[in-house]
CSV table of C-alpha atoms (C1' of nucleotides) in Angstrom, one decimal:
chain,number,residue,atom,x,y,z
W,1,UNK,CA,11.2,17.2,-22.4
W,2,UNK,CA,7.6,17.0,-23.3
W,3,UNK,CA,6.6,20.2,-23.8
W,4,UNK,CA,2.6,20.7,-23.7
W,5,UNK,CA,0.6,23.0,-23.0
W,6,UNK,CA,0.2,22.1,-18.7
W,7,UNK,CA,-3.4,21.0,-17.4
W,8,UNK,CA,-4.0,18.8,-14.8
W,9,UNK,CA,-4.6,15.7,-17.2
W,10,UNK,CA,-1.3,15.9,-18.5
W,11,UNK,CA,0.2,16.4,-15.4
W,12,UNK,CA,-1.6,12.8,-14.0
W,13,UNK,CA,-0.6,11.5,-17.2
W,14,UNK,CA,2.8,12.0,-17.0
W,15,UNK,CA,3.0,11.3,-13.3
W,16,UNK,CA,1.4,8.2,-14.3
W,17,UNK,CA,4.2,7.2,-16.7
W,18,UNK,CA,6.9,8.7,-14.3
W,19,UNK,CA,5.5,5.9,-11.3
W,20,UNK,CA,5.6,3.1,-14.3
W,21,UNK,CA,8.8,3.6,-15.1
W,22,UNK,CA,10.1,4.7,-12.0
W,23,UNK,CA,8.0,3.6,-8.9
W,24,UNK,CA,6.1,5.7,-6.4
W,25,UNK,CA,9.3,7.0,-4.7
W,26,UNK,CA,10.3,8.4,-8.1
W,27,UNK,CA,7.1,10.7,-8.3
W,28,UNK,CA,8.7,14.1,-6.6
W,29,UNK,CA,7.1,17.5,-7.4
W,30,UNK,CA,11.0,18.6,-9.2
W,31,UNK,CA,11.7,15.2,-11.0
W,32,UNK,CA,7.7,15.5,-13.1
W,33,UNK,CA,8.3,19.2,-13.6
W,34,UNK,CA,11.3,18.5,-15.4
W,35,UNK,CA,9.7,15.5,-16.9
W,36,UNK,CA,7.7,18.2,-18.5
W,37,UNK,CA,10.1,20.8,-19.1
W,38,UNK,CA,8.4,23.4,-17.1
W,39,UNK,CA,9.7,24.9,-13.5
W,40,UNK,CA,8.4,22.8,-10.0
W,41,UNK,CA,6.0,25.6,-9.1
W,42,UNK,CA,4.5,25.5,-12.2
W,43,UNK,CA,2.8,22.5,-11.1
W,44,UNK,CA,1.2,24.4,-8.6
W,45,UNK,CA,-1.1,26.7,-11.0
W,46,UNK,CA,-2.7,22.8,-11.9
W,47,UNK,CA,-3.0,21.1,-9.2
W,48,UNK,CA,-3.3,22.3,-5.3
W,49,UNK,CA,-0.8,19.8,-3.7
W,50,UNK,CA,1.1,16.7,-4.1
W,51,UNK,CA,-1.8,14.5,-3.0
W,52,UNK,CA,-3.9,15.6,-5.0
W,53,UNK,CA,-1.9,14.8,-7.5
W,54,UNK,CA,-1.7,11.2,-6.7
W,55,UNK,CA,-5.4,10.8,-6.1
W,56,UNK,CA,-5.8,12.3,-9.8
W,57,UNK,CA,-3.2,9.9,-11.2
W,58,UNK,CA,-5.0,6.8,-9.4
W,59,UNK,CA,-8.3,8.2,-10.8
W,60,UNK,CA,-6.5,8.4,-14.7
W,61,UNK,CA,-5.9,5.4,-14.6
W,62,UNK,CA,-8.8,3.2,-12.8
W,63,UNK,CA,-11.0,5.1,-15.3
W,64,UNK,CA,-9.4,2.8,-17.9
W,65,UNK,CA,-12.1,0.1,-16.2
W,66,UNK,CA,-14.6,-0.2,-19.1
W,67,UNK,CA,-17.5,-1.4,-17.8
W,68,UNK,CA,-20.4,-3.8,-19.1
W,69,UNK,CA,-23.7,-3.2,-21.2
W,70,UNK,CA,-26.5,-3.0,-18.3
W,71,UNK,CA,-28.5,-5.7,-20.6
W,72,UNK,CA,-25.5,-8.0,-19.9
W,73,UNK,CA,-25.9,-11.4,-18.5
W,74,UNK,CA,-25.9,-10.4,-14.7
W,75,UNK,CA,-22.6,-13.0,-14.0
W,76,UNK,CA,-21.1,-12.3,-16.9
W,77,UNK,CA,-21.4,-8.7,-16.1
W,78,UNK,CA,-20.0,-9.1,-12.8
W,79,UNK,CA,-16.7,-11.4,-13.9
W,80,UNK,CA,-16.0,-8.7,-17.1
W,81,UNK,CA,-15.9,-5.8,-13.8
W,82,UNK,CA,-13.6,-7.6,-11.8
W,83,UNK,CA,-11.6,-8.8,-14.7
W,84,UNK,CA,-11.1,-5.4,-15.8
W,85,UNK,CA,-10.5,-4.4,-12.6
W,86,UNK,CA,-7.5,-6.9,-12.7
W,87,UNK,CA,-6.4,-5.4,-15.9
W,88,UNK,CA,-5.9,-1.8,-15.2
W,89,UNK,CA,-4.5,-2.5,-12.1
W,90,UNK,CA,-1.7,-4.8,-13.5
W,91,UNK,CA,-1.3,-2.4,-16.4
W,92,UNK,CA,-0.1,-0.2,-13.3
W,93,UNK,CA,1.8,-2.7,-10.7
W,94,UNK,CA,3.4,0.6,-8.5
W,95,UNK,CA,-0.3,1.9,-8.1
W,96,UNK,CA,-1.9,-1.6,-6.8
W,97,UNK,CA,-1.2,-0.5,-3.2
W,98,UNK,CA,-3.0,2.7,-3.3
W,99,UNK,CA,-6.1,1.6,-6.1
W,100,UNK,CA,-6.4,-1.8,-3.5
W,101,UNK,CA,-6.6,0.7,0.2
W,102,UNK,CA,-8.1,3.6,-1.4
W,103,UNK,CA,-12.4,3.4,-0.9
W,104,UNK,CA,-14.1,3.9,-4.1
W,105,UNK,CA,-14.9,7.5,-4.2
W,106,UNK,CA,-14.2,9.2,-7.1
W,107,UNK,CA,-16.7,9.2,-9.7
W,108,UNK,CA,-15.3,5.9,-11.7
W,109,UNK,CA,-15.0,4.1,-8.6
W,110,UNK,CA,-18.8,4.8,-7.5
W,111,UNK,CA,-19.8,3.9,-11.6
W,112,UNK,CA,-17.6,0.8,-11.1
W,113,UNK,CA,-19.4,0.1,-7.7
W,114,UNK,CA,-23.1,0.9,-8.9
W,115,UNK,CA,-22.7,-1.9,-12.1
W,116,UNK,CA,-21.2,-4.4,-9.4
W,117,UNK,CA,-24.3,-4.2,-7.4
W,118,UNK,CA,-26.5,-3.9,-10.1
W,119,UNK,CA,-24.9,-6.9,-11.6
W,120,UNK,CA,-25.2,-9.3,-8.2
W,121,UNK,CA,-28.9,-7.7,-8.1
W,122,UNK,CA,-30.0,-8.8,-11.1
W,123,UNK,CA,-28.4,-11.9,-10.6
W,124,UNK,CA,-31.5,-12.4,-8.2
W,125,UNK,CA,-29.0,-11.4,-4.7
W,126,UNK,CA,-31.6,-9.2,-2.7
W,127,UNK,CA,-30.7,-6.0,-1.8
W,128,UNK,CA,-30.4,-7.3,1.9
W,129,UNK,CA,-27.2,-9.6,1.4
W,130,UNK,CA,-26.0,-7.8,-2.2
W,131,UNK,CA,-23.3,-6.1,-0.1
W,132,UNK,CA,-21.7,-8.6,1.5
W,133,UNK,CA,-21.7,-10.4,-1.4
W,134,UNK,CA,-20.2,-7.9,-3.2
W,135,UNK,CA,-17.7,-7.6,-0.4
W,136,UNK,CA,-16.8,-11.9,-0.5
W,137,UNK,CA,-16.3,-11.2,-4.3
W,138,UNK,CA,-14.3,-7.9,-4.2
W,139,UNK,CA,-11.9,-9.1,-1.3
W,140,UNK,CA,-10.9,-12.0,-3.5
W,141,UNK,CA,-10.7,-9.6,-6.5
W,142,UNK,CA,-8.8,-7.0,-4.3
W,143,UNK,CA,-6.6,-10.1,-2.8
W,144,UNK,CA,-5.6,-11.9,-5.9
W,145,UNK,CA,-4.4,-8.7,-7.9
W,146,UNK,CA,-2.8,-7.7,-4.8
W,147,UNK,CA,-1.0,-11.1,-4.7
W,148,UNK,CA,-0.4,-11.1,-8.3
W,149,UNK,CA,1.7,-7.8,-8.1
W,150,UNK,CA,4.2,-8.9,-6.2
W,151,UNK,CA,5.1,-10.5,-8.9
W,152,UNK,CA,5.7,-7.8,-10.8
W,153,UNK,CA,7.6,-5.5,-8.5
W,154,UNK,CA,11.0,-5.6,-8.1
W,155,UNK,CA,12.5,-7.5,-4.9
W,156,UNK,CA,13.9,-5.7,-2.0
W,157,UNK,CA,17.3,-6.9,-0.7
W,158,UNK,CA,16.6,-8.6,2.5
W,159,UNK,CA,16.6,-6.6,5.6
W,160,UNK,CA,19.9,-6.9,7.6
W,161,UNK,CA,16.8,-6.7,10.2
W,162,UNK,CA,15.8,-10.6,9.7
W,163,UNK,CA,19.2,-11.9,11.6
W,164,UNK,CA,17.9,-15.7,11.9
W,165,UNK,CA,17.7,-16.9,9.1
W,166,UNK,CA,15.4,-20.4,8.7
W,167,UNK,CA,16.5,-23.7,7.9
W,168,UNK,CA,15.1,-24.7,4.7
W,169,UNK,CA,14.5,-28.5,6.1
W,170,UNK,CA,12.3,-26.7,9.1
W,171,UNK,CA,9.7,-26.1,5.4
W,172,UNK,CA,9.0,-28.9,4.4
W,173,UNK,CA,6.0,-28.0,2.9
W,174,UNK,CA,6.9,-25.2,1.2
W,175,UNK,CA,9.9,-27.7,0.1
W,176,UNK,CA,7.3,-29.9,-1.4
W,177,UNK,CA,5.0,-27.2,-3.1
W,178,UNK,CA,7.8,-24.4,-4.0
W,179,UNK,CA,7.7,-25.4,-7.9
W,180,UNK,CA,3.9,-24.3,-7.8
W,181,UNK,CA,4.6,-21.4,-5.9
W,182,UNK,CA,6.5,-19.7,-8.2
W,183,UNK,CA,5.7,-21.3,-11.7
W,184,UNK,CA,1.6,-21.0,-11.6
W,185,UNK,CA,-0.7,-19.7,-14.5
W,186,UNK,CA,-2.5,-16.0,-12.6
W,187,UNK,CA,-4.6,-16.2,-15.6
W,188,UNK,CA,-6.3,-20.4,-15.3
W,189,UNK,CA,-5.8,-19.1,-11.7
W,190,UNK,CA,-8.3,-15.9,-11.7
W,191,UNK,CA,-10.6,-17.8,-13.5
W,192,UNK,CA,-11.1,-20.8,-10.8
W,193,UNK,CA,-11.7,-17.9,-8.7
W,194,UNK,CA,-14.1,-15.9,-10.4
W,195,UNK,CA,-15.8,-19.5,-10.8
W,196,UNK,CA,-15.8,-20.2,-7.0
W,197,UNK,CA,-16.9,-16.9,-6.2
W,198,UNK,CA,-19.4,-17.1,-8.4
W,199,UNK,CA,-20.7,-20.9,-7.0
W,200,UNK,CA,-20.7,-18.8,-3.4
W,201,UNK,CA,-22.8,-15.6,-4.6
W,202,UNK,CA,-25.2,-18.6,-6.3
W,203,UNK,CA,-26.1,-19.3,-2.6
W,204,UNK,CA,-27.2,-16.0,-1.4
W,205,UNK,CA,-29.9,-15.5,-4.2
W,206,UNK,CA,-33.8,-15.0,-3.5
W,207,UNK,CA,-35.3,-16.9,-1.0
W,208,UNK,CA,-32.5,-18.9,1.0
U,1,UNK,CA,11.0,10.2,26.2
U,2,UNK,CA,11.5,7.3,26.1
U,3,UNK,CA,14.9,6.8,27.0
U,4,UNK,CA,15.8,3.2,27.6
U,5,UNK,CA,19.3,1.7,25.8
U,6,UNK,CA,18.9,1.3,22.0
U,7,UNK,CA,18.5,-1.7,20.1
U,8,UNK,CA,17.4,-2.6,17.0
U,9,UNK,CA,14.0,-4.2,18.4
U,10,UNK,CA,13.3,-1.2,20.7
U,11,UNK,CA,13.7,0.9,17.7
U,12,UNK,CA,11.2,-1.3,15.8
U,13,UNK,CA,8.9,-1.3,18.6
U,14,UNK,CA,9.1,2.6,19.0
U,15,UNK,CA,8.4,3.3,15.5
U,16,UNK,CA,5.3,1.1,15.6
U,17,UNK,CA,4.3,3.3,18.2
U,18,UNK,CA,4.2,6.2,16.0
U,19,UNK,CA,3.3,4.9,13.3
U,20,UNK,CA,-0.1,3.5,15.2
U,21,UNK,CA,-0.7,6.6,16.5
U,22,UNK,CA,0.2,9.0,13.5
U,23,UNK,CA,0.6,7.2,10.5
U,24,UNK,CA,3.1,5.8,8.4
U,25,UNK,CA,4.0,9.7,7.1
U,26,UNK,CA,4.9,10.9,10.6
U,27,UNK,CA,7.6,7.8,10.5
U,28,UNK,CA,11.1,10.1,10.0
U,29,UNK,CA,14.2,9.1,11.4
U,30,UNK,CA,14.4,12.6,13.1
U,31,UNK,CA,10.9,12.3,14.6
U,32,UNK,CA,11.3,8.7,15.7
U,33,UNK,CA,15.0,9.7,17.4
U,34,UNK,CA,13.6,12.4,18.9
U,35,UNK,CA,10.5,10.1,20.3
U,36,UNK,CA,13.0,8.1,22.1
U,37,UNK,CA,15.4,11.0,23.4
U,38,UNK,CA,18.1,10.5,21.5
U,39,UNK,CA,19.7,12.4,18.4
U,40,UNK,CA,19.0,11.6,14.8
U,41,UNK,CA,22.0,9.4,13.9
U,42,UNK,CA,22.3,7.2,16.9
U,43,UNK,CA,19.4,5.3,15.3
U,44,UNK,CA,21.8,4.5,12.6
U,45,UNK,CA,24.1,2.4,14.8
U,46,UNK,CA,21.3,-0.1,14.5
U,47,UNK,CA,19.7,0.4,11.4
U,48,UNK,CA,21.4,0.3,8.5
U,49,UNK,CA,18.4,2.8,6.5
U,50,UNK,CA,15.2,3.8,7.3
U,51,UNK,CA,13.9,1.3,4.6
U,52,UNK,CA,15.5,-1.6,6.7
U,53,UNK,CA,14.0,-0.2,10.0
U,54,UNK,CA,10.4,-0.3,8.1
U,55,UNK,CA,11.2,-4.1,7.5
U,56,UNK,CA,11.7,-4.5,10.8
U,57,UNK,CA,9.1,-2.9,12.0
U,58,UNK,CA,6.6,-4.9,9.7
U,59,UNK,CA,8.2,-8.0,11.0
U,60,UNK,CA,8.0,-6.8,14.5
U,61,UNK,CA,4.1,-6.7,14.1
U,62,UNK,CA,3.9,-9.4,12.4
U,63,UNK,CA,5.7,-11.5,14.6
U,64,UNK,CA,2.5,-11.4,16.6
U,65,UNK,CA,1.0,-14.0,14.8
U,66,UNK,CA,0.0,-17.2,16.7
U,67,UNK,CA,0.4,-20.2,14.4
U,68,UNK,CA,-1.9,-23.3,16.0
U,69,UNK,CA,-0.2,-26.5,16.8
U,70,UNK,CA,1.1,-29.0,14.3
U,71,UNK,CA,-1.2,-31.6,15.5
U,72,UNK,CA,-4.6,-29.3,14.9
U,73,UNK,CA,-7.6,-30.7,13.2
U,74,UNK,CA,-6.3,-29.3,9.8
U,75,UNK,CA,-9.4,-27.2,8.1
U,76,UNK,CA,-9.2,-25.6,12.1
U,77,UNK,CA,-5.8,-25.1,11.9
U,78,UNK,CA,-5.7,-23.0,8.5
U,79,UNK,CA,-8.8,-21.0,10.3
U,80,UNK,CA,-6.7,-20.4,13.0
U,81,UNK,CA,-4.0,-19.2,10.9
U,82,UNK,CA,-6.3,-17.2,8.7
U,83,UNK,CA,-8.1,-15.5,12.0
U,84,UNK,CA,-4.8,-14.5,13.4
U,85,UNK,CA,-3.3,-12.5,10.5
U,86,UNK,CA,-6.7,-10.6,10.1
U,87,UNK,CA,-6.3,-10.0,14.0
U,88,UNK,CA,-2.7,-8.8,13.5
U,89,UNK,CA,-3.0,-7.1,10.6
U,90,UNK,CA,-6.0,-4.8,12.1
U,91,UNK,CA,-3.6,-4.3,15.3
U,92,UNK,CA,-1.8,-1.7,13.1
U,93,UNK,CA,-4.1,-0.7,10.1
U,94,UNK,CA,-1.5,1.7,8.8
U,95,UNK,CA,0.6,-1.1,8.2
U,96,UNK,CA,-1.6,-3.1,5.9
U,97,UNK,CA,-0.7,-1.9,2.6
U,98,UNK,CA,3.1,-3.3,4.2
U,99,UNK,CA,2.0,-6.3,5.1
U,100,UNK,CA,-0.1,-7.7,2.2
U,101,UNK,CA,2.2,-6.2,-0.5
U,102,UNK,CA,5.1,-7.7,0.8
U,103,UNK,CA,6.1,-10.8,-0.2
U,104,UNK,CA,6.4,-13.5,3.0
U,105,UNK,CA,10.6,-13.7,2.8
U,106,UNK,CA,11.1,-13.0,6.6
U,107,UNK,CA,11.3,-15.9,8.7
U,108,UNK,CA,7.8,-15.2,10.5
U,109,UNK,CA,6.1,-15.2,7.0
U,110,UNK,CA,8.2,-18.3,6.0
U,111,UNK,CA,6.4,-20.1,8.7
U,112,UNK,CA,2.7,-18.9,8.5
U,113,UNK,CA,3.0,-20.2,4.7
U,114,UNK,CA,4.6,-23.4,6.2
U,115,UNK,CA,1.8,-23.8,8.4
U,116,UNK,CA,-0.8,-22.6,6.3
U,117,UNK,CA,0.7,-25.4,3.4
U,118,UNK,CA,0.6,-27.9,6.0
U,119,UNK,CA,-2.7,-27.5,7.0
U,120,UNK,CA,-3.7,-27.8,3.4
U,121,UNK,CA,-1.8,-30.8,2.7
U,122,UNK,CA,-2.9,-32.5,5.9
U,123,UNK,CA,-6.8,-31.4,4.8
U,124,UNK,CA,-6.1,-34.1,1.9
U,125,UNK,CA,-4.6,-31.3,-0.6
U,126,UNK,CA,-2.5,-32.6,-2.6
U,127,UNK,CA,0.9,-30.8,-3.4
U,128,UNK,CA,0.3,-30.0,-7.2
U,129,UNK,CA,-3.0,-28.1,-6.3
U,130,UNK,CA,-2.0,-26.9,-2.9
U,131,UNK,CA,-0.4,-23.8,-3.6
U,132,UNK,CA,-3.2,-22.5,-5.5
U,133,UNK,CA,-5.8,-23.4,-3.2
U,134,UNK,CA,-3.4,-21.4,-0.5
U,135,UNK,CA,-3.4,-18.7,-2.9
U,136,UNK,CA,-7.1,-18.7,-3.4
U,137,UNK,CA,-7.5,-18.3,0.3
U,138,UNK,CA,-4.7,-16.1,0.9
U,139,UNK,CA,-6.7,-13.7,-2.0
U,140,UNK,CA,-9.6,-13.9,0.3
U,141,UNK,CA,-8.0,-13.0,3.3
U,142,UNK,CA,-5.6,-10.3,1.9
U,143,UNK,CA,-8.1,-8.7,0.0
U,144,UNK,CA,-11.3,-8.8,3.0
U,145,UNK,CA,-8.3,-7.0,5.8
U,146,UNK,CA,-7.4,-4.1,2.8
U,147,UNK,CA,-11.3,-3.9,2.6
U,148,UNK,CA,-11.8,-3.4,6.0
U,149,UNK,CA,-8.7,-1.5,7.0
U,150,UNK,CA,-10.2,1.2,5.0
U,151,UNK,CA,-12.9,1.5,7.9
U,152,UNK,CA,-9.8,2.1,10.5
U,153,UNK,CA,-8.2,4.6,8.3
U,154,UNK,CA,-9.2,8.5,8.4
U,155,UNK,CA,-11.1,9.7,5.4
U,156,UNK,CA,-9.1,12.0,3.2
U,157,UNK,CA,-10.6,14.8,1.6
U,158,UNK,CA,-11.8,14.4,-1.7
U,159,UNK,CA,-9.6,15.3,-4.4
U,160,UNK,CA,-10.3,18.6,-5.7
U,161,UNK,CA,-9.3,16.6,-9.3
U,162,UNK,CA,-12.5,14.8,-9.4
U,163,UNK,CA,-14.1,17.7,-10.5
U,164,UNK,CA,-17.5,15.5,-12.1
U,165,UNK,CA,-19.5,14.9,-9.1
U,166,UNK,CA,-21.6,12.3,-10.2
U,167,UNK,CA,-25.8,12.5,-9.5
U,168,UNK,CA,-26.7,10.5,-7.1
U,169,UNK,CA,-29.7,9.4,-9.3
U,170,UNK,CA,-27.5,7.8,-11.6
U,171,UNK,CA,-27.0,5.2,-8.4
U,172,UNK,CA,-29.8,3.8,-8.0
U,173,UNK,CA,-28.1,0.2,-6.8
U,174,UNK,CA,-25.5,2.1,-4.3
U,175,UNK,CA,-28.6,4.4,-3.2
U,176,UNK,CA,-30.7,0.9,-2.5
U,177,UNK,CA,-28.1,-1.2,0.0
U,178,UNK,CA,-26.5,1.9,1.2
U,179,UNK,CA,-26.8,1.1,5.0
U,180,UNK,CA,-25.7,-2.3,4.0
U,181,UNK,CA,-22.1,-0.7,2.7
U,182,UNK,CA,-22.3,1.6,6.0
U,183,UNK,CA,-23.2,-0.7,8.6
U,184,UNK,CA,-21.8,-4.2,8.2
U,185,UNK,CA,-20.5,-7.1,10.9
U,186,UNK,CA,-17.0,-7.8,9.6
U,187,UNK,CA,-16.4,-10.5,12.0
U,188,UNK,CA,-19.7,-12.3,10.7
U,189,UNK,CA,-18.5,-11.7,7.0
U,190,UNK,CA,-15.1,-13.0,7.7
U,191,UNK,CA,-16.5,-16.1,9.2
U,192,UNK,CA,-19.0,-16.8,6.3
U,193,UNK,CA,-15.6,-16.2,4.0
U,194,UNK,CA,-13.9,-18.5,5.9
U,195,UNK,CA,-16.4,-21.2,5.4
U,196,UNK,CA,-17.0,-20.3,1.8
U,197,UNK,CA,-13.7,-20.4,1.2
U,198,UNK,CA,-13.2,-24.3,2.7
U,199,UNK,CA,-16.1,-25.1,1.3
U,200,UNK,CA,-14.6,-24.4,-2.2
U,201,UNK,CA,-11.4,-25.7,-1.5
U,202,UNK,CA,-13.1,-29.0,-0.1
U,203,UNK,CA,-13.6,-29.9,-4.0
U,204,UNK,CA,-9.5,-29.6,-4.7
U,205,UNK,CA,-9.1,-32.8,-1.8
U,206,UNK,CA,-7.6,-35.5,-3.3
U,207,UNK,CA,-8.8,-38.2,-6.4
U,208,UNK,CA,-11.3,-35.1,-7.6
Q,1,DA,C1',31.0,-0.2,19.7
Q,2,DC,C1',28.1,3.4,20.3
Q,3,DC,C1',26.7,8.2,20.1
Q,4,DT,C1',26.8,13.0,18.3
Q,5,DG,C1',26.4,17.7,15.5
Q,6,DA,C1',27.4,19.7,11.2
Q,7,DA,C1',26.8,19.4,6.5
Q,8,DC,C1',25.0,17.7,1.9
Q,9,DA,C1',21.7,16.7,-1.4
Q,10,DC,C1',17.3,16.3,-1.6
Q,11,DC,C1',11.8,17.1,-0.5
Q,12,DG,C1',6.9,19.9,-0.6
Q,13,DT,C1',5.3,24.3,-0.4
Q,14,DT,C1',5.0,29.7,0.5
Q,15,DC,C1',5.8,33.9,-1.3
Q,16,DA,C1',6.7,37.9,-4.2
Q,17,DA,C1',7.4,38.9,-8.7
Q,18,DG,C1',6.8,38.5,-13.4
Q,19,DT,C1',3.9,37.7,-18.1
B,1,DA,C1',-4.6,33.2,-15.4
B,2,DC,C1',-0.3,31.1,-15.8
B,3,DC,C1',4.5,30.7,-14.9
B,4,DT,C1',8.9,31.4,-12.3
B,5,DG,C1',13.1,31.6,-8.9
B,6,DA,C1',14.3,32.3,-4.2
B,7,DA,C1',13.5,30.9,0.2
B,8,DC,C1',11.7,28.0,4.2
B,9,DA,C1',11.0,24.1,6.8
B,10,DC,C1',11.6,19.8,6.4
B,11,DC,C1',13.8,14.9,4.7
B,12,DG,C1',17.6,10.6,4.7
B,13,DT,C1',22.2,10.0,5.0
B,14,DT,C1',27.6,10.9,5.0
B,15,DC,C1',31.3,12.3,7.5
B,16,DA,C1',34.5,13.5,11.1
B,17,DA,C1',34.8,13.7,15.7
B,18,DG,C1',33.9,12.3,20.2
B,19,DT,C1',33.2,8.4,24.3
DNA sequence: ACCTGAACACCGTTCAAGT
DNA sequence: ACCTGAACACCGTTCAAGT
């Protein structure tokens, strides 16, 4: 229904939109084709296989990250990466699983990785202890968005699986909290965390 | 093989099995049926779809979790908690991107967040801040076993659609703690994240 | 109630043929 | 070089038939 001329950008782009719309099981080789108006094997002439195709799509759309001036304050360097990191991937709530597991490879993600370090470098982290801090800040990053996007998937029915069911008075707690659980701010919320993360990182710097 | 009666937990446990050993791909109702010696569609006497048996398989892992006693010193206890669904999780790294992007609806996740609340609440947490200091930590925790699952995972080949390799001179920061990113002790860093993580949600305790 | 084989509507991908 | 339809080896699942 498209109808442009094919290349593999436009074939990760419209994948891209299919998976939005659609979710990930939606993405088949036939359904994008005709999404494009073109014949399944015509896909082939673009792009080798199917995962390749998904790898490019995830790349399309992480490279939506823009990343920082160098000269920027170092922290504020690092909190505009992972904010933007939390962007794109919210932008994309089907993809979260595979931007979240997949390592940082592709060109972007190494870019994306390099001003991260150089960021908590500069910040005065030596080069000794700039990884794991990098990896303290990223699995919060990684775990909040992941969090987040469950939110923002639709809910399976529950498995017939889970026969025994709970009794709500054996949760108290959850009884007690369950307003805040699901009515919370994800924004107020990613900032606390970038600020916490940040008090953390504070400790690894120079000579501790 | 196999061969022992059928039941829906033997058919969990057998397609945990496989998907251990060969991935969550090699997970088809026809190669699981066969894996256990019987024909395709007897597996559907006791699963409903193959959706539900991947439910129930997640919970079947899952299920593993240890939750400390109620009576626990409290910061301990959510430790506890925290240690065992990294310990779990990394029991079956092909699972993880199930596990930490479903939401906890079963009745084994309904009782990690009860204990993990508790814990919380008993630290001196009080309810309105409790669920995002769980959140904070569960960001943490989700986020550092996706990291690290990536080290448990075979290494696909690179996507012929990142066609810009990127000089490795433009790097200089990944270049510089390179064995850092290789060679890591995530059992250290998981500890330190713990602590880090208490330490910050020490300051949400209470009259603060 | 549990198990089975054939069949149906899908997949990704190979191949030979076209332009 | 790019596109195509037929075909192959797979999927999940429905159905009718067995015990």
């Amino acid at each position: 229904l498209t109808k442009v001329a094919l290349s593999p950008d436009g074939i990760f782009r419209a994948a891209l939109r299919l998976v939005d719309a659609a979710g990930l099981d939606a993405l088949t080789m036939r359904r994008l084709a005709t999404e494009l108006g073109v014949a399944t094997m015509s896909l082939y002439s673009h792009v080798p296989t199917k995962d390749d195709l998904v790898v490019g799509m995830v790349d399309l759309a992480t490279r939506e990250i823009r990343l920082p001036e160098a000269t920027a304050e170092p922290w504020e360097a690092w909190k505009t990466i992972t904010r933007e990191f939390r962007r794109v991937s919210l932008l994309h709530p089907n993809l979260v699983g595979l931007i979240v597991l997949r390592p940082p490879r592709g060109a972007q993600g190494l870019r994306t990785l390099e001003a991260a370090l150089d960021a908590l470098r500069r910040a005065g982290i030596p080069a000794s202890r700039a990884a794991s801090a990098y990896r303290l800040a990223a699995s919060f990053a990684i775990g909040f968005v992941t969090l987040e996007s469950r939110f923002f998937r639709p809910v399976e029915p529950t498995a017939a699986a889970d026969v025994t069911p709970i009794d709500p008075s054996e949760l108290p707690r959850i009884g007690e909290v369950a307003r805040y659980l699901v009515d919370w701010d994800a924004d107020v919320e990613f900032e606390a965390g970038l600020d916490a993360m940040m008090g953390v990182m504070r400790g690894l710097v120079d000579g501790d």
